[in-house]
C-alpha cells in the first residue's frame, strides 16, 4: 500500500508573480504569426534579483514543509549518499616522450567525500598493479593538489596538455578571479603544500597567456605553443567575436607573442 504524505494536503503553494509577456513566431502551417504567453519569463532574469530570490525562498519553504512529512527521509538521504560517495579516477592518460624517456600515467583522483581532485603520476608497473587490485588506493605518487591553485580554493583545471618530451604540464585554469588562462609547471615541481597562493600555485613557470576554451598545440621541440584567442581584445576568450592563432615561445613574456592568423583579416580580404 502506498503511503500518502498527509503533509501535502496542508501545503499552501505561494502565489507567483506573472507578467504580460508574449512571443510571436512565423508559422507556415498557420500562414502567419503564432503567439503564446510567457507569464513567468521574468524568472529567467538575474538570480540576484530580489523577486527571484523571494521566489526561490518560497519554493524551498514548500519543499521543506513537504519533506518534514516523509517518514523515510533519513533512509533516502543515506541511500543517496552511499550511492554517490565513492572514489573516482578521471582524465587518465599515458604520457610518452619523443626523447625516449620512460612513459608514465597521469590522472586525477576525486575522493569519496567530494574533495577537489589531486593529480597523480604513476609508472606503468604501479598503475597496472593498482588496476589488478581494483584501485583500492591511488597508484603512484601525488603531483598536484587543485585546492592550492588559488587563495580561496576555487580554481579548477579545465583542460591540460603535456609537452612532447613529457617534462612539462600545461593546464587551463578557471576560478572565481579569472578564466581561460594557461599555466605551466615541470613534473619535477609538484604542488602539494603551499605557503603563498599566487595564480596557478607556487613553483609554476612564468609563462602564461589567455586563450579560448580550446586545446593548445606544442611544436615538436617543445620550445613554443600555438593557441587561440579572441580577435577583439575586449572580448575575453569568446572566439565568436573572431579569433587569432597566436604563437608563444616558452620562457618569454606573452606580450611578445606573435599573431600567426587573424580571422578578421581573412574576412576583410573577402
GROMACS .gro file of C-alpha atoms in nm:
model
  270
    1UNK     CA    1   0.000   0.000   0.000
    2UNK     CA    2   0.139   0.337  -0.099
    3UNK     CA    3   0.191   0.582   0.187
    4UNK     CA    4   0.037   0.923   0.120
    5UNK     CA    5   0.221   1.217   0.272
    6UNK     CA    6  -0.053   1.383   0.477
    7UNK     CA    7   0.158   1.698   0.498
    8UNK     CA    8   0.098   1.756   0.125
    9UNK     CA    9  -0.272   1.816   0.186
   10UNK     CA   10  -0.188   2.106   0.419
   11UNK     CA   11   0.062   2.282   0.193
   12UNK     CA   12  -0.036   2.623   0.066
   13UNK     CA   13   0.154   2.699  -0.252
   14UNK     CA   14   0.275   3.060  -0.277
   15UNK     CA   15   0.135   3.288  -0.542
   16UNK     CA   16   0.382   3.357  -0.822
   17UNK     CA   17   0.402   3.694  -0.991
   18UNK     CA   18   0.303   3.695  -1.357
   19UNK     CA   19   0.392   3.941  -1.631
   20UNK     CA   20   0.226   4.032  -1.957
   21UNK     CA   21   0.484   3.881  -2.193
   22UNK     CA   22   0.412   3.718  -2.529
   23UNK     CA   23   0.628   3.572  -2.803
   24UNK     CA   24   0.538   3.569  -3.171
   25UNK     CA   25   0.685   3.340  -3.438
   26UNK     CA   26   0.621   3.290  -3.805
   27UNK     CA   27   0.429   2.971  -3.882
   28UNK     CA   28   0.396   2.819  -4.229
   29UNK     CA   29   0.114   2.597  -4.109
   30UNK     CA   30  -0.083   2.891  -3.969
   31UNK     CA   31   0.013   3.104  -4.271
   32UNK     CA   32   0.112   3.386  -4.040
   33UNK     CA   33   0.236   3.452  -3.689
   34UNK     CA   34   0.165   3.233  -3.387
   35UNK     CA   35   0.179   3.396  -3.043
   36UNK     CA   36   0.190   3.247  -2.696
   37UNK     CA   37   0.201   3.387  -2.345
   38UNK     CA   38   0.508   3.355  -2.123
   39UNK     CA   39   0.393   3.497  -1.785
   40UNK     CA   40   0.692   3.361  -1.594
   41UNK     CA   41   0.956   3.500  -1.830
   42UNK     CA   42   1.083   3.725  -1.551
   43UNK     CA   43   1.221   3.418  -1.371
   44UNK     CA   44   1.486   3.388  -1.644
   45UNK     CA   45   1.647   3.710  -1.520
   46UNK     CA   46   1.945   3.764  -1.292
   47UNK     CA   47   1.930   3.525  -0.995
   48UNK     CA   48   2.029   3.813  -0.765
   49UNK     CA   49   1.701   3.991  -0.843
   50UNK     CA   50   1.506   4.033  -0.513
   51UNK     CA   51   1.189   3.898  -0.673
   52UNK     CA   52   1.364   3.583  -0.795
   53UNK     CA   53   1.533   3.539  -0.457
   54UNK     CA   54   1.192   3.561  -0.288
   55UNK     CA   55   1.052   3.302  -0.530
   56UNK     CA   56   1.337   3.063  -0.451
   57UNK     CA   57   1.285   3.102  -0.076
   58UNK     CA   58   0.910   3.042  -0.109
   59UNK     CA   59   0.962   2.729  -0.318
   60UNK     CA   60   1.227   2.597  -0.078
   61UNK     CA   61   0.991   2.653   0.214
   62UNK     CA   62   0.722   2.445   0.040
   63UNK     CA   63   0.972   2.166  -0.028
   64UNK     CA   64   1.096   2.165   0.332
   65UNK     CA   65   0.739   2.154   0.460
   66UNK     CA   66   0.659   1.856   0.239
   67UNK     CA   67   0.977   1.668   0.330
   68UNK     CA   68   0.900   1.700   0.703
   69UNK     CA   69   0.616   1.456   0.650
   70UNK     CA   70   0.836   1.198   0.475
   71UNK     CA   71   0.879   0.907   0.719
   72UNK     CA   72   1.173   0.758   0.527
   73UNK     CA   73   1.363   1.083   0.475
   74UNK     CA   74   1.675   0.979   0.669
   75UNK     CA   75   1.690   0.644   0.491
   76UNK     CA   76   1.650   0.805   0.150
   77UNK     CA   77   1.924   1.061   0.220
   78UNK     CA   78   2.161   0.790   0.341
   79UNK     CA   79   2.097   0.569   0.037
   80UNK     CA   80   2.165   0.860  -0.200
   81UNK     CA   81   2.489   0.946  -0.020
   82UNK     CA   82   2.600   0.582  -0.014
   83UNK     CA   83   2.536   0.554  -0.387
   84UNK     CA   84   2.712   0.881  -0.468
   85UNK     CA   85   3.013   0.883  -0.236
   86UNK     CA   86   3.288   0.678  -0.394
   87UNK     CA   87   3.642   0.736  -0.516
   88UNK     CA   88   3.666   0.847  -0.877
   89UNK     CA   89   3.956   0.836  -1.118
   90UNK     CA   90   3.949   1.063  -1.421
   91UNK     CA   91   4.144   1.221  -1.706
   92UNK     CA   92   4.377   0.921  -1.727
   93UNK     CA   93   4.646   0.941  -1.990
   94UNK     CA   94   4.964   0.755  -2.075
   95UNK     CA   95   5.234   1.019  -2.118
   96UNK     CA   96   5.505   0.931  -2.366
   97UNK     CA   97   5.817   1.121  -2.470
   98UNK     CA   98   5.964   1.200  -2.811
   99UNK     CA   99   6.305   1.179  -2.644
  100UNK     CA  100   6.266   0.818  -2.541
  101UNK     CA  101   6.219   0.890  -2.171
  102UNK     CA  102   6.024   0.646  -1.955
  103UNK     CA  103   5.648   0.662  -2.008
  104UNK     CA  104   5.413   0.717  -1.714
  105UNK     CA  105   5.045   0.754  -1.633
  106UNK     CA  106   4.892   1.087  -1.536
  107UNK     CA  107   4.544   1.105  -1.383
  108UNK     CA  108   4.326   1.291  -1.135
  109UNK     CA  109   4.175   1.137  -0.821
  110UNK     CA  110   3.850   1.255  -0.660
  111UNK     CA  111   3.796   1.134  -0.302
  112UNK     CA  112   3.464   0.988  -0.188
  113UNK     CA  113   3.379   1.295   0.021
  114UNK     CA  114   3.378   1.531  -0.278
  115UNK     CA  115   3.719   1.689  -0.224
  116UNK     CA  116   3.892   1.880  -0.502
  117UNK     CA  117   4.093   1.647  -0.727
  118UNK     CA  118   4.455   1.557  -0.671
  119UNK     CA  119   4.666   1.471  -0.975
  120UNK     CA  120   4.890   1.163  -0.960
  121UNK     CA  121   5.188   1.031  -1.153
  122UNK     CA  122   5.236   0.655  -1.172
  123UNK     CA  123   5.479   0.429  -1.352
  124UNK     CA  124   5.328   0.170  -1.584
  125UNK     CA  125   5.405  -0.103  -1.329
  126UNK     CA  126   5.247   0.094  -1.042
  127UNK     CA  127   4.937   0.165  -1.249
  128UNK     CA  128   4.890  -0.193  -1.364
  129UNK     CA  129   4.938  -0.325  -1.009
  130UNK     CA  130   4.675  -0.082  -0.877
  131UNK     CA  131   4.443  -0.190  -1.158
  132UNK     CA  132   4.473  -0.554  -1.051
  133UNK     CA  133   4.370  -0.451  -0.701
  134UNK     CA  134   4.066  -0.256  -0.832
  135UNK     CA  135   4.234   0.074  -0.742
  136UNK     CA  136   4.182   0.027  -0.370
  137UNK     CA  137   4.419   0.322  -0.333
  138UNK     CA  138   4.567   0.570  -0.584
  139UNK     CA  139   4.862   0.442  -0.784
  140UNK     CA  140   5.198   0.619  -0.783
  141UNK     CA  141   5.262   0.950  -0.610
  142UNK     CA  142   5.064   1.276  -0.589
  143UNK     CA  143   5.174   1.558  -0.817
  144UNK     CA  144   4.928   1.848  -0.783
  145UNK     CA  145   4.654   1.944  -0.536
  146UNK     CA  146   4.396   2.167  -0.708
  147UNK     CA  147   4.299   2.334  -0.379
  148UNK     CA  148   4.639   2.507  -0.384
  149UNK     CA  149   4.590   2.671  -0.724
  150UNK     CA  150   4.420   2.978  -0.573
  151UNK     CA  151   4.385   3.150  -0.237
  152UNK     CA  152   4.018   3.057  -0.197
  153UNK     CA  153   4.048   2.703  -0.334
  154UNK     CA  154   3.802   2.775  -0.616
  155UNK     CA  155   4.042   2.717  -0.906
  156UNK     CA  156   3.996   2.412  -1.122
  157UNK     CA  157   4.177   2.265  -1.420
  158UNK     CA  158   3.956   2.274  -1.728
  159UNK     CA  159   4.197   2.138  -1.989
  160UNK     CA  160   4.552   2.009  -1.977
  161UNK     CA  161   4.833   1.927  -2.216
  162UNK     CA  162   5.177   1.768  -2.177
  163UNK     CA  163   5.483   1.877  -2.375
  164UNK     CA  164   5.613   1.633  -2.642
  165UNK     CA  165   5.914   1.537  -2.427
  166UNK     CA  166   5.686   1.458  -2.129
  167UNK     CA  167   5.856   1.710  -1.898
  168UNK     CA  168   5.604   1.996  -1.874
  169UNK     CA  169   5.241   2.002  -1.760
  170UNK     CA  170   5.024   2.275  -1.913
  171UNK     CA  171   4.687   2.348  -1.757
  172UNK     CA  172   4.398   2.580  -1.845
  173UNK     CA  173   4.272   2.728  -1.522
  174UNK     CA  174   3.932   2.868  -1.431
  175UNK     CA  175   3.839   3.020  -1.095
  176UNK     CA  176   3.641   3.297  -0.929
  177UNK     CA  177   3.902   3.552  -1.032
  178UNK     CA  178   3.971   3.462  -1.394
  179UNK     CA  179   3.901   3.207  -1.665
  180UNK     CA  180   4.074   3.089  -1.976
  181UNK     CA  181   4.439   3.127  -1.870
  182UNK     CA  182   4.704   2.865  -1.941
  183UNK     CA  183   4.989   2.799  -1.696
  184UNK     CA  184   5.280   2.556  -1.693
  185UNK     CA  185   5.493   2.362  -1.447
  186UNK     CA  186   5.757   2.095  -1.467
  187UNK     CA  187   5.667   1.747  -1.347
  188UNK     CA  188   5.964   1.767  -1.110
  189UNK     CA  189   5.798   2.070  -0.944
  190UNK     CA  190   5.493   1.922  -0.765
  191UNK     CA  191   5.233   2.136  -0.587
  192UNK     CA  192   5.135   1.953  -0.267
  193UNK     CA  193   5.196   2.217   0.001
  194UNK     CA  194   5.193   2.595  -0.015
  195UNK     CA  195   5.271   2.898   0.197
  196UNK     CA  196   5.154   3.152  -0.059
  197UNK     CA  197   4.885   3.133  -0.325
  198UNK     CA  198   4.983   3.305  -0.649
  199UNK     CA  199   4.766   3.237  -0.953
  200UNK     CA  200   4.808   2.870  -1.057
  201UNK     CA  201   5.014   2.786  -0.748
  202UNK     CA  202   5.370   2.808  -0.623
  203UNK     CA  203   5.653   2.672  -0.837
  204UNK     CA  204   5.494   2.715  -1.177
  205UNK     CA  205   5.681   2.854  -1.477
  206UNK     CA  206   5.641   3.223  -1.552
  207UNK     CA  207   5.472   3.152  -1.887
  208UNK     CA  208   5.101   3.234  -1.904
  209UNK     CA  209   4.852   3.356  -2.161
  210UNK     CA  210   4.477   3.390  -2.206
  211UNK     CA  211   4.318   3.156  -2.454
  212UNK     CA  212   3.981   3.031  -2.568
  213UNK     CA  213   3.848   2.716  -2.405
  214UNK     CA  214   4.039   2.507  -2.655
  215UNK     CA  215   4.348   2.289  -2.664
  216UNK     CA  216   4.695   2.424  -2.731
  217UNK     CA  217   4.943   2.277  -2.980
  218UNK     CA  218   5.309   2.229  -2.893
  219UNK     CA  219   5.579   2.243  -3.158
  220UNK     CA  220   5.789   1.922  -3.169
  221UNK     CA  221   6.089   2.068  -2.984
  222UNK     CA  222   5.851   2.193  -2.705
  223UNK     CA  223   6.002   2.541  -2.722
  224UNK     CA  224   5.676   2.705  -2.822
  225UNK     CA  225   5.299   2.674  -2.834
  226UNK     CA  226   5.019   2.772  -3.072
  227UNK     CA  227   4.691   2.882  -2.914
  228UNK     CA  228   4.358   3.052  -2.997
  229UNK     CA  229   4.232   3.379  -2.859
  230UNK     CA  230   3.967   3.639  -2.944
  231UNK     CA  231   4.046   3.895  -3.216
  232UNK     CA  232   3.877   4.160  -3.001
  233UNK     CA  233   4.099   4.240  -2.703
  234UNK     CA  234   3.789   4.338  -2.503
  235UNK     CA  235   3.613   4.015  -2.595
  236UNK     CA  236   3.799   3.798  -2.348
  237UNK     CA  237   3.821   3.443  -2.476
  238UNK     CA  238   3.499   3.449  -2.681
  239UNK     CA  239   3.621   3.345  -3.027
  240UNK     CA  240   3.271   3.401  -3.170
  241UNK     CA  241   3.391   3.762  -3.199
  242UNK     CA  242   3.661   3.648  -3.439
  243UNK     CA  243   3.978   3.463  -3.344
  244UNK     CA  244   4.352   3.474  -3.373
  245UNK     CA  245   4.604   3.193  -3.388
  246UNK     CA  246   4.899   3.308  -3.179
  247UNK     CA  247   5.243   3.166  -3.104
  248UNK     CA  248   5.406   3.178  -2.761
  249UNK     CA  249   5.774   3.100  -2.716
  250UNK     CA  250   5.837   2.942  -2.376
  251UNK     CA  251   6.031   3.147  -2.121
  252UNK     CA  252   5.924   3.473  -2.288
  253UNK     CA  253   5.671   3.743  -2.198
  254UNK     CA  254   5.333   3.668  -2.360
  255UNK     CA  255   5.312   4.036  -2.458
  256UNK     CA  256   5.562   3.944  -2.731
  257UNK     CA  257   5.351   3.657  -2.869
  258UNK     CA  258   5.316   3.656  -3.247
  259UNK     CA  259   4.981   3.659  -3.429
  260UNK     CA  260   5.003   3.394  -3.699
  261UNK     CA  261   4.646   3.426  -3.830
  262UNK     CA  262   4.357   3.668  -3.767
  263UNK     CA  263   4.012   3.567  -3.892
  264UNK     CA  264   3.909   3.933  -3.919
  265UNK     CA  265   4.191   3.996  -4.167
  266UNK     CA  266   4.070   3.699  -4.367
  267UNK     CA  267   3.714   3.834  -4.373
  268UNK     CA  268   3.836   4.177  -4.487
  269UNK     CA  269   4.014   4.015  -4.782
  270UNK     CA  270   3.684   3.861  -4.894
   0.00000   0.00000   0.00000
